[in-house]
Amino acid sequence: MEQRFNKSDCGIDLQTLHEFCQREGKMIDYRKGEQFEREGDPARWFAYVEHGCFKYVTRGLSDGRDHLTWFSFEGEFVADCPSFLSGQPSQATIEAMMPSRVWRVSSEELIQFFHRNIKNMELRALASEHILSQYKARYLDFHCATPSERYDQLLRRCPGIVQHLPLNAIASFLNVTPQMLSRIRKAALFT
């Protein structure tokens, strides 16, 4: 399961990036359901989540259904990486799961920040490596962890997630059917 993107969990001191967002960014409030980015539109934003959480949803090519693929929680950063750094269209719709507050900067501002000095470029490289490790961990989970194990990992990372998302969205994130998720939850009650 993906790891939290902060110093204590990933070993990268991201305080500099957090301070940059607060100093140069704008505080923005999002209502539940409001979009941070929209799939297919240019990815434009990077933000530190002061309060709340966001979900990443991607429309399936073959089935046309929405698939929940990622989360950004309070104390983490929210962005469609690496799309916003390369100027590519967003590959996901990022939406507030509850009323949320972020310190937001544009992709242009963040790129300028990274190009200011070698220390900032090193931070970009470390952050990119961490994002790659998150993607790899999620990929491996789909191949090596059972759906039940993935569900347990999600609940450890975000214990209140079931209060903020319908079960079909959680099932989508775990890549199981809603019926399978119901069986997993029922089995967990008896263990």
GROMACS .gro file of C-alpha atoms in nm:
model
  191
    1MET     CA    1   0.000   0.000   0.000
    2GLU     CA    2   0.127   0.349  -0.069
    3GLN     CA    3   0.311   0.522   0.209
    4ARG     CA    4   0.246   0.861   0.358
    5PHE     CA    5   0.443   1.128   0.178
    6ASN     CA    6   0.603   1.302   0.475
    7LYS     CA    7   0.934   1.299   0.659
    8SER     CA    8   0.850   1.054   0.931
    9ASP     CA    9   0.729   0.784   0.695
   10CYS     CA   10   0.947   0.820   0.386
   11GLY     CA   11   1.278   0.947   0.522
   12ILE     CA   12   1.275   1.262   0.307
   13ASP     CA   13   1.274   1.601   0.475
   14LEU     CA   14   0.992   1.771   0.290
   15GLN     CA   15   0.964   2.062   0.531
   16THR     CA   16   1.126   2.288   0.269
   17LEU     CA   17   0.855   2.197   0.019
   18HIS     CA   18   0.582   2.241   0.279
   19GLU     CA   19   0.720   2.585   0.372
   20PHE     CA   20   0.739   2.681   0.004
   21CYS     CA   21   0.370   2.598  -0.040
   22GLN     CA   22   0.278   2.807   0.264
   23ARG     CA   23   0.501   3.099   0.168
   24GLU     CA   24   0.431   3.116  -0.206
   25GLY     CA   25   0.097   2.941  -0.229
   26LYS     CA   26  -0.258   3.037  -0.168
   27MET     CA   27  -0.480   2.876   0.093
   28ILE     CA   28  -0.775   2.719  -0.084
   29ASP     CA   29  -1.080   2.553   0.069
   30TYR     CA   30  -1.249   2.267  -0.118
   31ARG     CA   31  -1.600   2.146  -0.050
   32LYS     CA   32  -1.671   1.774  -0.043
   33GLY     CA   33  -1.682   1.657  -0.405
   34GLU     CA   34  -1.506   1.964  -0.546
   35GLN     CA   35  -1.232   1.891  -0.798
   36PHE     CA   36  -0.865   1.975  -0.747
   37GLU     CA   37  -0.777   1.845  -1.098
   38ARG     CA   38  -0.988   1.693  -1.374
   39GLU     CA   39  -0.879   1.398  -1.585
   40GLY     CA   40  -0.783   1.509  -1.937
   41ASP     CA   41  -0.732   1.875  -1.847
   42PRO     CA   42  -0.382   2.017  -1.806
   43ALA     CA   43  -0.244   1.919  -1.464
   44ARG     CA   44  -0.178   2.255  -1.300
   45TRP     CA   45  -0.163   2.228  -0.922
   46PHE     CA   46   0.054   2.104  -0.636
   47ALA     CA   47  -0.057   2.147  -0.277
   48TYR     CA   48   0.007   2.062   0.085
   49VAL     CA   49  -0.306   1.923   0.252
   50GLU     CA   50  -0.357   2.125   0.570
   51HIS     CA   51  -0.688   1.956   0.651
   52GLY     CA   52  -0.900   1.690   0.484
   53CYS     CA   53  -0.828   1.431   0.217
   54PHE     CA   54  -0.854   1.374  -0.157
   55LYS     CA   55  -0.925   1.076  -0.380
   56TYR     CA   56  -0.785   1.012  -0.727
   57VAL     CA   57  -1.030   0.865  -0.978
   58THR     CA   58  -0.947   0.745  -1.329
   59ARG     CA   59  -1.198   0.638  -1.593
   60GLY     CA   60  -1.136   0.286  -1.723
   61LEU     CA   61  -1.057   0.264  -2.094
   62SER     CA   62  -1.235  -0.062  -2.158
   63ASP     CA   63  -1.522  -0.049  -1.910
   64GLY     CA   64  -1.582   0.327  -1.887
   65ARG     CA   65  -1.623   0.300  -1.509
   66ASP     CA   66  -1.451   0.519  -1.253
   67HIS     CA   67  -1.165   0.352  -1.064
   68LEU     CA   68  -1.035   0.495  -0.738
   69THR     CA   69  -0.656   0.469  -0.758
   70TRP     CA   70  -0.494   0.687  -0.490
   71PHE     CA   71  -0.544   0.905  -0.183
   72SER     CA   72  -0.378   1.215  -0.037
   73PHE     CA   73  -0.441   1.276   0.330
   74GLU     CA   74  -0.386   1.557   0.579
   75GLY     CA   75  -0.014   1.629   0.616
   76GLU     CA   76   0.064   1.503   0.267
   77PHE     CA   77   0.093   1.660  -0.077
   78VAL     CA   78  -0.173   1.635  -0.346
   79ALA     CA   79  -0.091   1.649  -0.717
   80ASP     CA   80  -0.109   1.439  -1.031
   81CYS     CA   81   0.258   1.345  -1.038
   82PRO     CA   82   0.437   1.348  -1.277
   83SER     CA   83   0.180   1.499  -1.513
   84PHE     CA   84   0.196   1.847  -1.363
   85LEU     CA   85   0.577   1.862  -1.389
   86SER     CA   86   0.576   1.761  -1.754
   87GLY     CA   87   0.280   1.975  -1.859
   88GLN     CA   88   0.078   1.670  -1.956
   89PRO     CA   89  -0.296   1.629  -1.910
   90SER     CA   90  -0.403   1.499  -1.573
   91GLN     CA   91  -0.443   1.123  -1.567
   92ALA     CA   92  -0.694   1.139  -1.281
   93THR     CA   93  -0.972   1.348  -1.141
   94ILE     CA   94  -0.866   1.452  -0.791
   95GLU     CA   95  -1.159   1.532  -0.567
   96ALA     CA   96  -1.204   1.635  -0.204
   97MET     CA   97  -1.354   1.353   0.002
   98MET     CA   98  -1.461   1.598   0.275
   99PRO     CA   99  -1.425   1.971   0.333
  100SER     CA  100  -1.051   2.022   0.283
  101ARG     CA  101  -0.797   2.304   0.302
  102VAL     CA  102  -0.471   2.316   0.106
  103TRP     CA  103  -0.176   2.547   0.041
  104ARG     CA  104  -0.171   2.544  -0.341
  105VAL     CA  105   0.095   2.650  -0.592
  106SER     CA  106   0.094   2.622  -0.969
  107SER     CA  107   0.314   2.379  -1.158
  108GLU     CA  108   0.507   2.677  -1.299
  109GLU     CA  109   0.581   2.809  -0.950
  110LEU     CA  110   0.698   2.467  -0.834
  111ILE     CA  111   0.921   2.416  -1.138
  112GLN     CA  112   1.079   2.760  -1.081
  113PHE     CA  113   1.137   2.665  -0.716
  114PHE     CA  114   1.312   2.342  -0.819
  115HIS     CA  115   1.538   2.530  -1.062
  116ARG     CA  116   1.655   2.787  -0.804
  117ASN     CA  117   1.942   2.578  -0.672
  118ILE     CA  118   2.096   2.232  -0.658
  119LYS     CA  119   1.947   2.159  -0.315
  120ASN     CA  120   1.595   2.208  -0.455
  121MET     CA  121   1.678   1.991  -0.757
  122GLU     CA  122   1.797   1.718  -0.519
  123LEU     CA  123   1.467   1.751  -0.330
  124ARG     CA  124   1.280   1.705  -0.660
  125ALA     CA  125   1.481   1.392  -0.733
  126LEU     CA  126   1.423   1.248  -0.386
  127ALA     CA  127   1.051   1.323  -0.399
  128SER     CA  128   1.029   1.165  -0.747
  129GLU     CA  129   1.209   0.855  -0.621
  130HIS     CA  130   0.965   0.831  -0.332
  131ILE     CA  131   0.665   0.861  -0.565
  132LEU     CA  132   0.811   0.587  -0.783
  133SER     CA  133   0.853   0.365  -0.476
  134GLN     CA  134   0.487   0.429  -0.385
  135TYR     CA  135   0.373   0.323  -0.732
  136LYS     CA  136   0.592   0.013  -0.712
  137ALA     CA  137   0.456  -0.079  -0.368
  138ARG     CA  138   0.098  -0.045  -0.494
  139TYR     CA  139   0.179  -0.253  -0.802
  140LEU     CA  140   0.338  -0.525  -0.589
  141ASP     CA  141   0.041  -0.522  -0.352
  142PHE     CA  142  -0.188  -0.609  -0.641
  143HIS     CA  143   0.033  -0.908  -0.722
  144CYS     CA  144   0.151  -1.022  -0.378
  145ALA     CA  145  -0.105  -0.914  -0.116
  146THR     CA  146  -0.449  -1.067  -0.085
  147PRO     CA  147  -0.751  -0.839  -0.107
  148SER     CA  148  -0.798  -0.889   0.267
  149GLU     CA  149  -0.440  -0.779   0.334
  150ARG     CA  150  -0.486  -0.473   0.113
  151TYR     CA  151  -0.804  -0.385   0.304
  152ASP     CA  152  -0.623  -0.419   0.640
  153GLN     CA  153  -0.339  -0.197   0.516
  154LEU     CA  154  -0.587   0.069   0.403
  155LEU     CA  155  -0.764   0.067   0.739
  156ARG     CA  156  -0.431   0.102   0.923
  157ARG     CA  157  -0.335   0.398   0.708
  158CYS     CA  158  -0.673   0.570   0.729
  159PRO     CA  159  -0.893   0.419   1.002
  160GLY     CA  160  -1.190   0.645   0.926
  161ILE     CA  161  -1.196   0.587   0.550
  162VAL     CA  162  -1.520   0.385   0.565
  163GLN     CA  163  -1.699   0.694   0.701
  164HIS     CA  164  -1.589   0.904   0.401
  165LEU     CA  165  -1.628   0.670   0.107
  166PRO     CA  166  -1.901   0.437  -0.007
  167LEU     CA  167  -1.802   0.071  -0.005
  168ASN     CA  168  -1.804   0.052  -0.385
  169ALA     CA  169  -1.531   0.322  -0.396
  170ILE     CA  170  -1.321   0.132  -0.142
  171ALA     CA  171  -1.374  -0.185  -0.345
  172SER     CA  172  -1.256   0.002  -0.654
  173PHE     CA  173  -0.939   0.113  -0.474
  174LEU     CA  174  -0.870  -0.244  -0.362
  175ASN     CA  175  -0.954  -0.372  -0.712
  176VAL     CA  176  -1.224  -0.611  -0.588
  177THR     CA  177  -1.597  -0.630  -0.638
  178PRO     CA  178  -1.825  -0.475  -0.376
  179GLN     CA  179  -1.947  -0.829  -0.295
  180MET     CA  180  -1.589  -0.945  -0.229
  181LEU     CA  181  -1.533  -0.643  -0.004
  182SER     CA  182  -1.848  -0.729   0.194
  183ARG     CA  183  -1.714  -1.084   0.247
  184ILE     CA  184  -1.374  -0.944   0.357
  185ARG     CA  185  -1.541  -0.708   0.604
  186LYS     CA  186  -1.766  -0.982   0.739
  187ALA     CA  187  -1.470  -1.218   0.787
  188ALA     CA  188  -1.277  -0.942   0.967
  189LEU     CA  189  -1.558  -0.911   1.223
  190PHE     CA  190  -1.517  -1.275   1.319
  191THR     CA  191  -1.138  -1.277   1.357
   0.00000   0.00000   0.00000
